[in-house]
PDB file of C-alpha atoms in Angstrom:
ATOM      1  CA  MET A  28     123.536  80.908-114.191  1.00 81.00           C
ATOM      2  CA  PRO A  29     120.652  82.966-115.338  1.00 80.00           C
ATOM      3  CA  SER A  30     122.054  82.765-118.986  1.00 87.00           C
ATOM      4  CA  LEU A  31     122.265  78.884-118.915  1.00 90.00           C
ATOM      5  CA  LYS A  32     119.224  77.395-120.456  1.00 91.00           C
ATOM      6  CA  GLY A  33     120.098  73.828-121.575  1.00 92.00           C
ATOM      7  CA  ILE A  34     122.374  70.989-120.660  1.00 93.00           C
ATOM      8  CA  THR A  35     123.173  67.608-122.483  1.00 90.00           C
ATOM      9  CA  SER A  36     123.974  65.383-119.448  1.00 88.00           C
ATOM     10  CA  GLU A  37     122.581  64.769-115.821  1.00 85.00           C
ATOM     11  CA  ARG A  38     126.072  63.959-114.624  1.00 88.00           C
ATOM     12  CA  ILE A  39     126.518  67.372-112.896  1.00 89.00           C
ATOM     13  CA  ALA A  40     129.366  68.149-110.221  1.00 93.00           C
ATOM     14  CA  SER A  41     128.002  71.634-109.229  1.00 92.00           C
ATOM     15  CA  PRO A  42     125.302  71.308-106.578  1.00 92.00           C
ATOM     16  CA  CYS A  43     123.827  74.661-107.537  1.00 92.00           C
ATOM     17  CA  LEU A  44     123.534  73.583-111.276  1.00 91.00           C
ATOM     18  CA  LEU A  45     122.056  70.193-110.117  1.00 90.00           C
ATOM     19  CA  LYS A  46     119.481  72.207-108.060  1.00 91.00           C
ATOM     20  CA  LEU A  47     118.558  74.509-111.130  1.00 90.00           C
ATOM     21  CA  TYR A  48     118.060  71.510-113.188  1.00 91.00           C
ATOM     22  CA  ASN A  49     115.918  69.786-110.613  1.00 90.00           C
ATOM     23  CA  GLU A  50     113.794  73.094-110.075  1.00 90.00           C
ATOM     24  CA  GLY A  51     113.081  72.761-113.843  1.00 91.00           C
ATOM     25  CA  GLN A  52     115.040  75.751-114.869  1.00 91.00           C
ATOM     26  CA  LEU A  53     117.182  73.900-117.508  1.00 92.00           C
ATOM     27  CA  GLN A  54     116.072  71.933-120.500  1.00 91.00           C
ATOM     28  CA  MET A  55     117.733  68.521-120.877  1.00 93.00           C
ATOM     29  CA  LEU A  56     118.899  68.281-124.621  1.00 92.00           C
ATOM     30  CA  ASN A  57     119.809  65.278-126.656  1.00 89.00           C
ATOM     31  CA  LYS A  58     123.292  65.591-128.027  1.00 82.00           C
ATOM     32  CA  SER A  59     122.329  63.498-131.179  1.00 82.00           C
ATOM     33  CA  GLU A  60     119.663  65.863-132.318  1.00 84.00           C
ATOM     34  CA  PRO A  61     121.399  69.008-133.445  1.00 79.00           C
ATOM     35  CA  GLN A  62     118.334  70.864-134.422  1.00 83.00           C
ATOM     36  CA  GLN A  63     117.362  71.194-130.654  1.00 88.00           C
ATOM     37  CA  PHE A  64     120.296  73.562-130.156  1.00 88.00           C
ATOM     38  CA  SER A  65     119.465  76.052-132.802  1.00 87.00           C
ATOM     39  CA  GLN A  66     117.242  78.033-130.567  1.00 88.00           C
ATOM     40  CA  TYR A  67     120.085  79.067-128.613  1.00 90.00           C
ATOM     41  CA  THR A  68     122.653  81.855-128.924  1.00 89.00           C
ATOM     42  CA  ALA A  69     125.425  79.588-128.172  1.00 90.00           C
ATOM     43  CA  HIS A  70     125.900  75.827-127.803  1.00 89.00           C
ATOM     44  CA  PHE A  71     129.179  75.108-126.053  1.00 89.00           C
ATOM     45  CA  ILE A  72     130.945  71.940-126.991  1.00 86.00           C
ATOM     46  CA  SER A  73     134.133  70.212-125.909  1.00 82.00           C
ATOM     47  CA  TYR A  74     137.211  69.394-127.735  1.00 65.00           C
ATOM     48  CA  ASN A  75     136.149  65.816-128.576  1.00 64.00           C
ATOM     49  CA  SER A  76     132.718  66.609-130.101  1.00 62.00           C
ATOM     50  CA  ASN A  77     132.084  66.309-133.640  1.00 64.00           C
ATOM     51  CA  GLN A  78     131.866  69.643-135.199  1.00 60.00           C
ATOM     52  CA  GLN A  79     130.487  68.366-138.496  1.00 61.00           C
ATOM     53  CA  THR A  80     127.104  67.421-136.649  1.00 60.00           C
ATOM     54  CA  GLN A  81     126.832  70.784-134.901  1.00 66.00           C
ATOM     55  CA  SER A  82     124.355  73.576-135.683  1.00 69.00           C
ATOM     56  CA  CYS A  83     126.164  76.908-136.891  1.00 79.00           C
ATOM     57  CA  ASN A  84     125.971  78.317-133.226  1.00 86.00           C
ATOM     58  CA  TYR A  85     128.353  75.978-131.709  1.00 86.00           C
ATOM     59  CA  VAL A  86     131.126  77.304-129.591  1.00 89.00           C
ATOM     60  CA  ALA A  87     134.256  75.109-128.687  1.00 89.00           C
ATOM     61  CA  PHE A  88     134.948  75.343-125.025  1.00 91.00           C
ATOM     62  CA  VAL A  89     138.292  73.556-124.197  1.00 92.00           C
ATOM     63  CA  PRO A  90     140.063  74.740-121.041  1.00 93.00           C
ATOM     64  CA  ILE A  91     141.037  71.113-120.644  1.00 89.00           C
ATOM     65  CA  GLY A  92     143.689  71.486-123.372  1.00 89.00           C
ATOM     66  CA  GLU A  93     145.571  74.298-121.831  1.00 95.00           C
ATOM     67  CA  GLN A  94     149.105  73.581-120.381  1.00 96.00           C
ATOM     68  CA  THR A  95     148.839  75.558-117.160  1.00 98.00           C
ATOM     69  CA  PRO A  96     146.239  75.741-114.190  1.00 98.00           C
ATOM     70  CA  LEU A  97     145.784  79.510-114.695  1.00 98.00           C
ATOM     71  CA  GLN A  98     145.357  79.079-118.578  1.00 98.00           C
ATOM     72  CA  ARG A  99     142.552  76.747-117.739  1.00 97.00           C
ATOM     73  CA  ALA A 100     140.838  79.014-115.219  1.00 98.00           C
ATOM     74  CA  GLU A 101     141.174  81.802-117.671  1.00 98.00           C
ATOM     75  CA  TRP A 102     138.592  80.502-120.145  1.00 97.00           C
ATOM     76  CA  ILE A 103     136.027  82.273-117.695  1.00 96.00           C
ATOM     77  CA  LYS A 104     136.773  85.570-119.632  1.00 96.00           C
ATOM     78  CA  TYR A 105     135.590  83.668-122.622  1.00 94.00           C
ATOM     79  CA  LEU A 106     132.429  82.437-121.162  1.00 92.00           C
ATOM     80  CA  GLY A 107     131.901  85.891-119.713  1.00 93.00           C
ATOM     81  CA  VAL A 108     131.601  87.530-123.261  1.00 93.00           C
ATOM     82  CA  PHE A 109     128.713  85.175-124.072  1.00 90.00           C
ATOM     83  CA  ALA A 110     127.044  85.848-120.963  1.00 89.00           C
ATOM     84  CA  ASN A 111     127.425  89.559-120.953  1.00 91.00           C
ATOM     85  CA  VAL A 112     129.273  89.607-117.717  1.00 93.00           C
ATOM     86  CA  GLU A 113     132.716  90.257-119.005  1.00 96.00           C
ATOM     87  CA  THR A 114     133.831  92.872-116.554  1.00 97.00           C
ATOM     88  CA  ARG A 115     132.822  90.477-113.666  1.00 96.00           C
ATOM     89  CA  ALA A 116     134.602  87.423-115.329  1.00 96.00           C
ATOM     90  CA  ASN A 117     137.890  89.564-115.590  1.00 97.00           C
ATOM     91  CA  GLU A 118     137.506  90.625-111.992  1.00 97.00           C
ATOM     92  CA  ILE A 119     137.027  86.858-110.946  1.00 97.00           C
ATOM     93  CA  TYR A 120     140.105  85.735-112.857  1.00 98.00           C
ATOM     94  CA  ASP A 121     142.195  88.612-111.525  1.00 98.00           C
ATOM     95  CA  ALA A 122     141.189  87.509-108.035  1.00 98.00           C
ATOM     96  CA  VAL A 123     141.969  83.874-108.574  1.00 98.00           C
ATOM     97  CA  LYS A 124     145.357  84.544-110.316  1.00 98.00           C
ATOM     98  CA  SER A 125     146.515  87.121-107.609  1.00 98.00           C
ATOM     99  CA  ASN A 126     145.671  84.426-105.048  1.00 98.00           C
ATOM    100  CA  TYR A 127     147.287  81.660-106.919  1.00 98.00           C
ATOM    101  CA  MET A 128     150.407  83.687-107.446  1.00 98.00           C
ATOM    102  CA  CYS A 129     150.777  84.710-103.883  1.00 98.00           C
ATOM    103  CA  LEU A 130     150.591  81.070-102.844  1.00 98.00           C
ATOM    104  CA  ALA A 131     153.069  79.978-105.519  1.00 98.00           C
ATOM    105  CA  ASN A 132     155.513  82.725-104.333  1.00 98.00           C
ATOM    106  CA  SER A 133     154.998  81.464-100.656  1.00 97.00           C
ATOM    107  CA  ALA A 134     155.687  77.995-101.740  1.00 97.00           C
ATOM    108  CA  ALA A 135     158.861  78.958-103.809  1.00 96.00           C
ATOM    109  CA  SER A 136     160.619  80.132-100.653  1.00 94.00           C
ATOM    110  CA  LYS A 137     160.654  76.662 -99.226  1.00 94.00           C
ATOM    111  CA  LYS A 138     164.154  75.168 -99.393  1.00 92.00           C
ATOM    112  CA  LEU A 139     163.082  71.484 -98.899  1.00 94.00           C
ATOM    113  CA  LYS A 140     161.314  70.264-102.213  1.00 96.00           C
ATOM    114  CA  PRO A 141     159.411  66.867-101.811  1.00 97.00           C
ATOM    115  CA  ILE A 142     159.377  64.714-104.831  1.00 97.00           C
ATOM    116  CA  VAL A 143     156.042  63.950-106.242  1.00 97.00           C
ATOM    117  CA  ALA A 144     154.700  61.115-108.484  1.00 97.00           C
ATOM    118  CA  TRP A 145     151.591  61.659-110.086  1.00 97.00           C
ATOM    119  CA  MET A 146     150.475  58.296-111.541  1.00 97.00           C
ATOM    120  CA  GLU A 147     147.566  55.975-112.381  1.00 97.00           C
ATOM    121  CA  PHE A 148     146.722  52.411-112.847  1.00 97.00           C
ATOM    122  CA  ASN A 149     145.048  50.920-115.705  1.00 96.00           C
ATOM    123  CA  ASP A 150     144.999  47.163-116.839  1.00 96.00           C
ATOM    124  CA  GLY A 151     147.924  45.985-114.901  1.00 96.00           C
ATOM    125  CA  VAL A 152     150.047  48.975-115.998  1.00 97.00           C
ATOM    126  CA  TRP A 153     151.238  52.071-113.872  1.00 97.00           C
ATOM    127  CA  THR A 154     151.835  55.121-115.847  1.00 97.00           C
ATOM    128  CA  PHE A 155     153.445  58.427-114.585  1.00 97.00           C
ATOM    129  CA  THR A 156     151.604  61.599-115.754  1.00 95.00           C
ATOM    130  CA  LYS A 157     152.928  63.836-118.441  1.00 92.00           C
ATOM    131  CA  GLU A 158     150.272  66.271-118.233  1.00 95.00           C
ATOM    132  CA  ALA A 159     151.656  69.581-118.229  1.00 96.00           C
ATOM    133  CA  TYR A 160     149.131  71.295-116.024  1.00 97.00           C
ATOM    134  CA  LYS A 161     149.620  68.558-113.453  1.00 97.00           C
ATOM    135  CA  LEU A 162     153.323  68.958-113.355  1.00 97.00           C
ATOM    136  CA  LYS A 163     153.108  72.701-113.103  1.00 98.00           C
ATOM    137  CA  TYR A 164     150.854  72.426-110.065  1.00 98.00           C
ATOM    138  CA  ILE A 165     153.567  70.414-108.394  1.00 98.00           C
ATOM    139  CA  GLU A 166     156.071  72.917-109.400  1.00 98.00           C
ATOM    140  CA  ASP A 167     154.137  75.903-108.072  1.00 98.00           C
ATOM    141  CA  ALA A 168     153.338  74.050-104.723  1.00 98.00           C
ATOM    142  CA  GLY A 169     157.012  73.878-103.978  1.00 98.00           C
ATOM    143  CA  GLY A 170     157.461  70.120-104.916  1.00 97.00           C
ATOM    144  CA  GLU A 171     159.719  68.556-107.560  1.00 96.00           C
ATOM    145  CA  ASN A 172     158.493  66.259-110.201  1.00 96.00           C
ATOM    146  CA  LEU A 173     160.275  63.005-111.064  1.00 91.00           C
ATOM    147  CA  ASP A 174     163.583  63.201-112.766  1.00 84.00           C
ATOM    148  CA  GLU A 175     163.054  64.061-116.471  1.00 78.00           C
ATOM    149  CA  SER A 176     165.853  61.591-117.079  1.00 79.00           C
ATOM    150  CA  ILE A 177     163.318  58.900-116.573  1.00 87.00           C
ATOM    151  CA  ASN A 178     162.123  58.564-119.957  1.00 83.00           C
ATOM    152  CA  LYS A 179     160.058  55.457-119.318  1.00 92.00           C
ATOM    153  CA  ILE A 180     156.715  56.290-118.098  1.00 94.00           C
ATOM    154  CA  THR A 181     154.863  52.847-118.081  1.00 96.00           C
ATOM    155  CA  TYR A 182     155.485  49.768-115.903  1.00 97.00           C
ATOM    156  CA  ASN A 183     153.719  46.514-116.090  1.00 97.00           C
ATOM    157  CA  ILE A 184     153.212  44.760-112.730  1.00 95.00           C
ATOM    158  CA  THR A 185     153.423  41.407-114.155  1.00 95.00           C
ATOM    159  CA  THR A 186     157.050  42.083-115.525  1.00 95.00           C
ATOM    160  CA  ILE A 187     159.971  41.632-113.171  1.00 95.00           C
ATOM    161  CA  GLU A 188     162.139  44.022-114.779  1.00 96.00           C
ATOM    162  CA  ASP A 189     159.408  46.798-114.948  1.00 96.00           C
ATOM    163  CA  MET A 190     158.693  46.184-111.256  1.00 95.00           C
ATOM    164  CA  GLU A 191     162.322  46.450-110.261  1.00 95.00           C
ATOM    165  CA  GLN A 192     162.646  49.625-112.136  1.00 95.00           C
ATOM    166  CA  LEU A 193     159.258  50.994-110.539  1.00 96.00           C
ATOM    167  CA  HIS A 194     160.337  50.119-107.124  1.00 96.00           C
ATOM    168  CA  ALA A 195     163.840  52.035-107.563  1.00 95.00           C
ATOM    169  CA  ILE A 196     161.889  55.132-108.646  1.00 96.00           C
ATOM    170  CA  LEU A 197     159.385  55.084-106.091  1.00 96.00           C
ATOM    171  CA  CYS A 198     162.034  54.834-103.328  1.00 96.00           C
ATOM    172  CA  THR A 199     162.833  58.503-104.293  1.00 96.00           C
ATOM    173  CA  VAL A 200     159.250  59.590-103.949  1.00 97.00           C
ATOM    174  CA  ASP A 201     157.834  61.472-100.767  1.00 97.00           C
ATOM    175  CA  VAL A 202     154.284  62.256-102.029  1.00 98.00           C
ATOM    176  CA  LEU A 203     152.278  60.017-104.420  1.00 98.00           C
ATOM    177  CA  ILE A 204     149.109  60.927-106.012  1.00 98.00           C
ATOM    178  CA  ASP A 205     146.988  58.288-107.435  1.00 98.00           C
ATOM    179  CA  GLY A 206     144.768  59.419-110.502  1.00 97.00           C
ATOM    180  CA  THR A 207     143.478  55.999-111.268  1.00 97.00           C
ATOM    181  CA  LEU A 208     140.012  56.125-112.949  1.00 93.00           C
ATOM    182  CA  THR A 209     137.629  53.922-111.226  1.00 94.00           C
ATOM    183  CA  PRO A 210     133.913  53.150-111.575  1.00 92.00           C
ATOM    184  CA  ASP A 211     133.596  53.267-107.858  1.00 92.00           C
ATOM    185  CA  PRO A 212     135.505  56.135-106.092  1.00 93.00           C
ATOM    186  CA  PHE A 213     133.686  55.480-102.883  1.00 93.00           C
ATOM    187  CA  GLY A 214     135.128  51.986-102.754  1.00 93.00           C
ATOM    188  CA  TYR A 215     138.550  52.877-103.813  1.00 95.00           C
ATOM    189  CA  ASN A 216     140.757  52.685-100.619  1.00 95.00           C
ATOM    190  CA  ALA A 217     144.324  52.143 -99.340  1.00 95.00           C
ATOM    191  CA  THR A 218     144.008  48.376 -99.601  1.00 95.00           C
ATOM    192  CA  LEU A 219     143.155  48.468-103.418  1.00 95.00           C
ATOM    193  CA  PHE A 220     145.842  50.973-103.932  1.00 96.00           C
ATOM    194  CA  LEU A 221     148.404  48.650-102.343  1.00 94.00           C
ATOM    195  CA  GLN A 222     147.186  45.704-104.273  1.00 94.00           C
ATOM    196  CA  ASN A 223     147.674  47.463-107.519  1.00 94.00           C
ATOM    197  CA  LEU A 224     150.954  48.703-106.458  1.00 93.00           C
ATOM    198  CA  ASN A 225     152.022  45.066-105.900  1.00 89.00           C
ATOM    199  CA  ILE A 226     155.309  45.963-104.248  1.00 88.00           C
ATOM    200  CA  GLU A 227     156.428  43.540-101.397  1.00 86.00           C
ATOM    201  CA  ASP A 228     159.495  45.448-100.095  1.00 86.00           C
ATOM    202  CA  GLN A 229     157.943  48.544 -98.973  1.00 90.00           C
ATOM    203  CA  SER A 230     160.678  49.582 -96.556  1.00 91.00           C
ATOM    204  CA  CYS A 231     162.044  52.381 -98.646  1.00 95.00           C
ATOM    205  CA  LEU A 232     158.683  53.811 -99.594  1.00 97.00           C
ATOM    206  CA  ALA A 233     158.636  57.232 -97.998  1.00 97.00           C
ATOM    207  CA  PHE A 234     155.145  58.054 -99.214  1.00 97.00           C
ATOM    208  CA  LEU A 235     153.775  54.923 -97.280  1.00 97.00           C
ATOM    209  CA  SER A 236     155.786  55.553 -93.950  1.00 96.00           C
ATOM    210  CA  HIS A 237     154.716  59.281 -94.091  1.00 96.00           C
ATOM    211  CA  GLU A 238     151.046  58.409 -95.019  1.00 97.00           C
ATOM    212  CA  SER A 239     151.089  60.482 -98.023  1.00 98.00           C
ATOM    213  CA  VAL A 240     149.057  58.860-100.776  1.00 98.00           C
ATOM    214  CA  TRP A 241     146.357  60.988-102.400  1.00 98.00           C
ATOM    215  CA  ARG A 242     143.484  61.136-104.786  1.00 98.00           C
ATOM    216  CA  HIS A 243     141.688  64.083-106.255  1.00 97.00           C
ATOM    217  CA  ASP A 244     138.250  62.523-106.036  1.00 97.00           C
ATOM    218  CA  LYS A 245     137.295  63.909-102.704  1.00 97.00           C
ATOM    219  CA  ARG A 246     134.192  65.837-104.275  1.00 96.00           C
ATOM    220  CA  LEU A 247     131.857  64.170-106.630  1.00 94.00           C
ATOM    221  CA  SER A 248     128.154  64.041-107.255  1.00 91.00           C
ATOM    222  CA  THR A 249     125.908  61.222-106.342  1.00 84.00           C
ATOM    223  CA  ASP A 250     126.144  59.969-110.019  1.00 86.00           C
ATOM    224  CA  LEU A 251     129.930  60.191-109.813  1.00 90.00           C
ATOM    225  CA  ALA A 252     130.610  63.343-111.658  1.00 92.00           C
ATOM    226  CA  LEU A 253     134.065  64.565-110.374  1.00 94.00           C
ATOM    227  CA  ASP A 254     134.384  68.185-109.342  1.00 95.00           C
ATOM    228  CA  TRP A 255     137.940  67.846-110.246  1.00 96.00           C
ATOM    229  CA  PHE A 256     136.944  68.532-113.852  1.00 93.00           C
ATOM    230  CA  ASP A 257     134.561  71.490-112.946  1.00 92.00           C
ATOM    231  CA  GLY A 258     135.204  73.423-109.729  1.00 94.00           C
ATOM    232  CA  ALA A 259     138.920  72.637-109.607  1.00 96.00           C
ATOM    233  CA  VAL A 260     139.389  73.976-113.091  1.00 96.00           C
ATOM    234  CA  SER A 261     137.814  77.298-112.226  1.00 96.00           C
ATOM    235  CA  GLN A 262     139.457  77.568-108.810  1.00 98.00           C
ATOM    236  CA  PRO A 263     143.207  76.356-109.243  1.00 98.00           C
ATOM    237  CA  GLN A 264     144.099  78.440-106.052  1.00 98.00           C
ATOM    238  CA  LEU A 265     142.251  75.644-104.187  1.00 98.00           C
ATOM    239  CA  VAL A 266     144.163  72.942-105.775  1.00 98.00           C
ATOM    240  CA  LEU A 267     147.318  74.654-105.093  1.00 98.00           C
ATOM    241  CA  ALA A 268     146.387  75.237-101.509  1.00 98.00           C
ATOM    242  CA  ASP A 269     145.609  71.546-101.169  1.00 98.00           C
ATOM    243  CA  LEU A 270     148.937  70.585-102.775  1.00 98.00           C
ATOM    244  CA  MET A 271     150.911  72.760-100.497  1.00 98.00           C
ATOM    245  CA  GLU A 272     149.174  71.188 -97.549  1.00 98.00           C
ATOM    246  CA  MET A 273     150.041  67.693 -98.918  1.00 98.00           C
ATOM    247  CA  LEU A 274     153.690  68.671 -99.501  1.00 98.00           C
ATOM    248  CA  PHE A 275     154.206  70.718 -96.461  1.00 98.00           C
ATOM    249  CA  PRO A 276     151.661  69.558 -93.701  1.00 97.00           C
ATOM    250  CA  THR A 277     150.393  72.111 -91.183  1.00 95.00           C
ATOM    251  CA  GLY A 278     147.515  70.118 -89.980  1.00 93.00           C
ATOM    252  CA  ASN A 279     145.194  73.334 -89.716  1.00 94.00           C
ATOM    253  CA  TYR A 280     144.108  73.194 -93.348  1.00 96.00           C
ATOM    254  CA  THR A 281     141.402  70.936 -94.809  1.00 97.00           C
ATOM    255  CA  THR A 282     141.965  70.052 -98.506  1.00 98.00           C
ATOM    256  CA  THR A 283     139.171  70.607-100.824  1.00 97.00           C
ATOM    257  CA  TYR A 284     139.895  68.329-103.811  1.00 98.00           C
ATOM    258  CA  PHE A 285     142.297  65.578-102.482  1.00 98.00           C
ATOM    259  CA  ARG A 286     141.846  62.816 -99.986  1.00 98.00           C
ATOM    260  CA  ASN A 287     144.383  60.952 -98.227  1.00 98.00           C
ATOM    261  CA  LEU A 288     144.036  57.328 -98.865  1.00 97.00           C
ATOM    262  CA  LEU A 289     146.281  55.956 -96.158  1.00 96.00           C
ATOM    263  CA  LYS A 290     144.452  57.911 -93.503  1.00 97.00           C
ATOM    264  CA  GLY A 291     141.270  56.431 -94.637  1.00 95.00           C
ATOM    265  CA  GLU A 292     139.627  59.756 -95.868  1.00 96.00           C
ATOM    266  CA  GLU A 293     136.483  59.007 -97.920  1.00 93.00           C
ATOM    267  CA  ALA A 294     135.172  60.680-100.986  1.00 93.00           C
ATOM    268  CA  THR A 295     132.306  63.397-100.278  1.00 92.00           C
ATOM    269  CA  SER A 296     129.147  63.098-102.150  1.00 93.00           C
ATOM    270  CA  LEU A 297     127.620  66.440-103.396  1.00 92.00           C
ATOM    271  CA  GLY A 298     123.890  66.841-103.666  1.00 90.00           C
ATOM    272  CA  LEU A 299     121.264  69.629-103.827  1.00 89.00           C
ATOM    273  CA  GLU A 300     121.674  70.292-100.009  1.00 91.00           C
ATOM    274  CA  ASN A 301     125.306  71.415-100.767  1.00 92.00           C
ATOM    275  CA  CYS A 302     124.278  74.408-102.692  1.00 92.00           C
ATOM    276  CA  ASP A 303     124.674  77.340-100.124  1.00 88.00           C
ATOM    277  CA  ARG A 304     123.365  80.147-102.165  1.00 89.00           C
ATOM    278  CA  ASP A 305     120.395  81.181-104.319  1.00 89.00           C
ATOM    279  CA  THR A 306     120.803  79.413-107.664  1.00 85.00           C
ATOM    280  CA  PHE A 307     120.664  82.807-109.501  1.00 83.00           C
ATOM    281  CA  THR A 308     123.211  84.432-107.117  1.00 85.00           C
ATOM    282  CA  ALA A 309     126.830  84.439-108.566  1.00 86.00           C
ATOM    283  CA  MET A 310     129.436  82.223-106.940  1.00 90.00           C
ATOM    284  CA  GLU A 311     132.269  84.165-105.285  1.00 94.00           C
ATOM    285  CA  PRO A 312     135.930  82.644-105.718  1.00 96.00           C
ATOM    286  CA  THR A 313     137.174  81.262-102.496  1.00 97.00           C
ATOM    287  CA  ILE A 314     140.405  83.222-101.505  1.00 98.00           C
ATOM    288  CA  ILE A 315     143.089  81.545 -99.421  1.00 98.00           C
ATOM    289  CA  ALA A 316     144.892  83.367 -96.853  1.00 96.00           C
ATOM    290  CA  CYS A 317     148.212  84.444 -98.119  1.00 95.00           C
ATOM    291  CA  THR A 318     150.763  86.969 -97.272  1.00 84.00           C
TER     292      THR A 318
END
């Protein structure tokens, strides 16, 4: 944190980073004025930034493009080099990886493998995810992704044939994750989900009878920045622990990033008051008990 001097957006999921900004420790920079960035050693940009307009000190930071959860988390090593904390970055990643693998090995011993559908709704169409890191999460949590023989991934709710096919597929699903993007996560509830699902005969839908419909927007800032794209990237062991509880409920574990729509769980708003440490004190990874 002490090495961070500027940001380009007020949409911040990290409470401590938000606190740092509000204390005047960070400069707000305009992305459309590249000359503002020339004073810094490194300017980190995402994969969709226009590299042609950047100063020569730009650094591509693209964990979002990786195929597995651990590959995404490993980018902390890359950041560690620029912040001159490479040793600590390696230690953090090793701790995260060790915890993740312990949990994954524990889940691998489960004989029953619940079938999981990770899907999203947009403009009248349901789409099953093909994002590799999400499918990997399901496998590592002890679940089973939809049959690969299902080569059609989009289903229009206004088309009878599509809805019949979608109904038949969902009748095989035990746990459903709704990744629908919405401008109002706080208002997205079970009623809206069922309205979008638009299926009258729900008798065979196990994820409804078992109340297992989830969203990964449990943690978000007051300006709706999802911690799924921040904290969940750096601590995949917490995501995996969430998924294991979703697939194999124990009742004694509280999920971090996922909320249960059918049980009325609401999104949690993160503000300055949620920063539980000094802003210049390094954050420690959360290690889940695992044997």
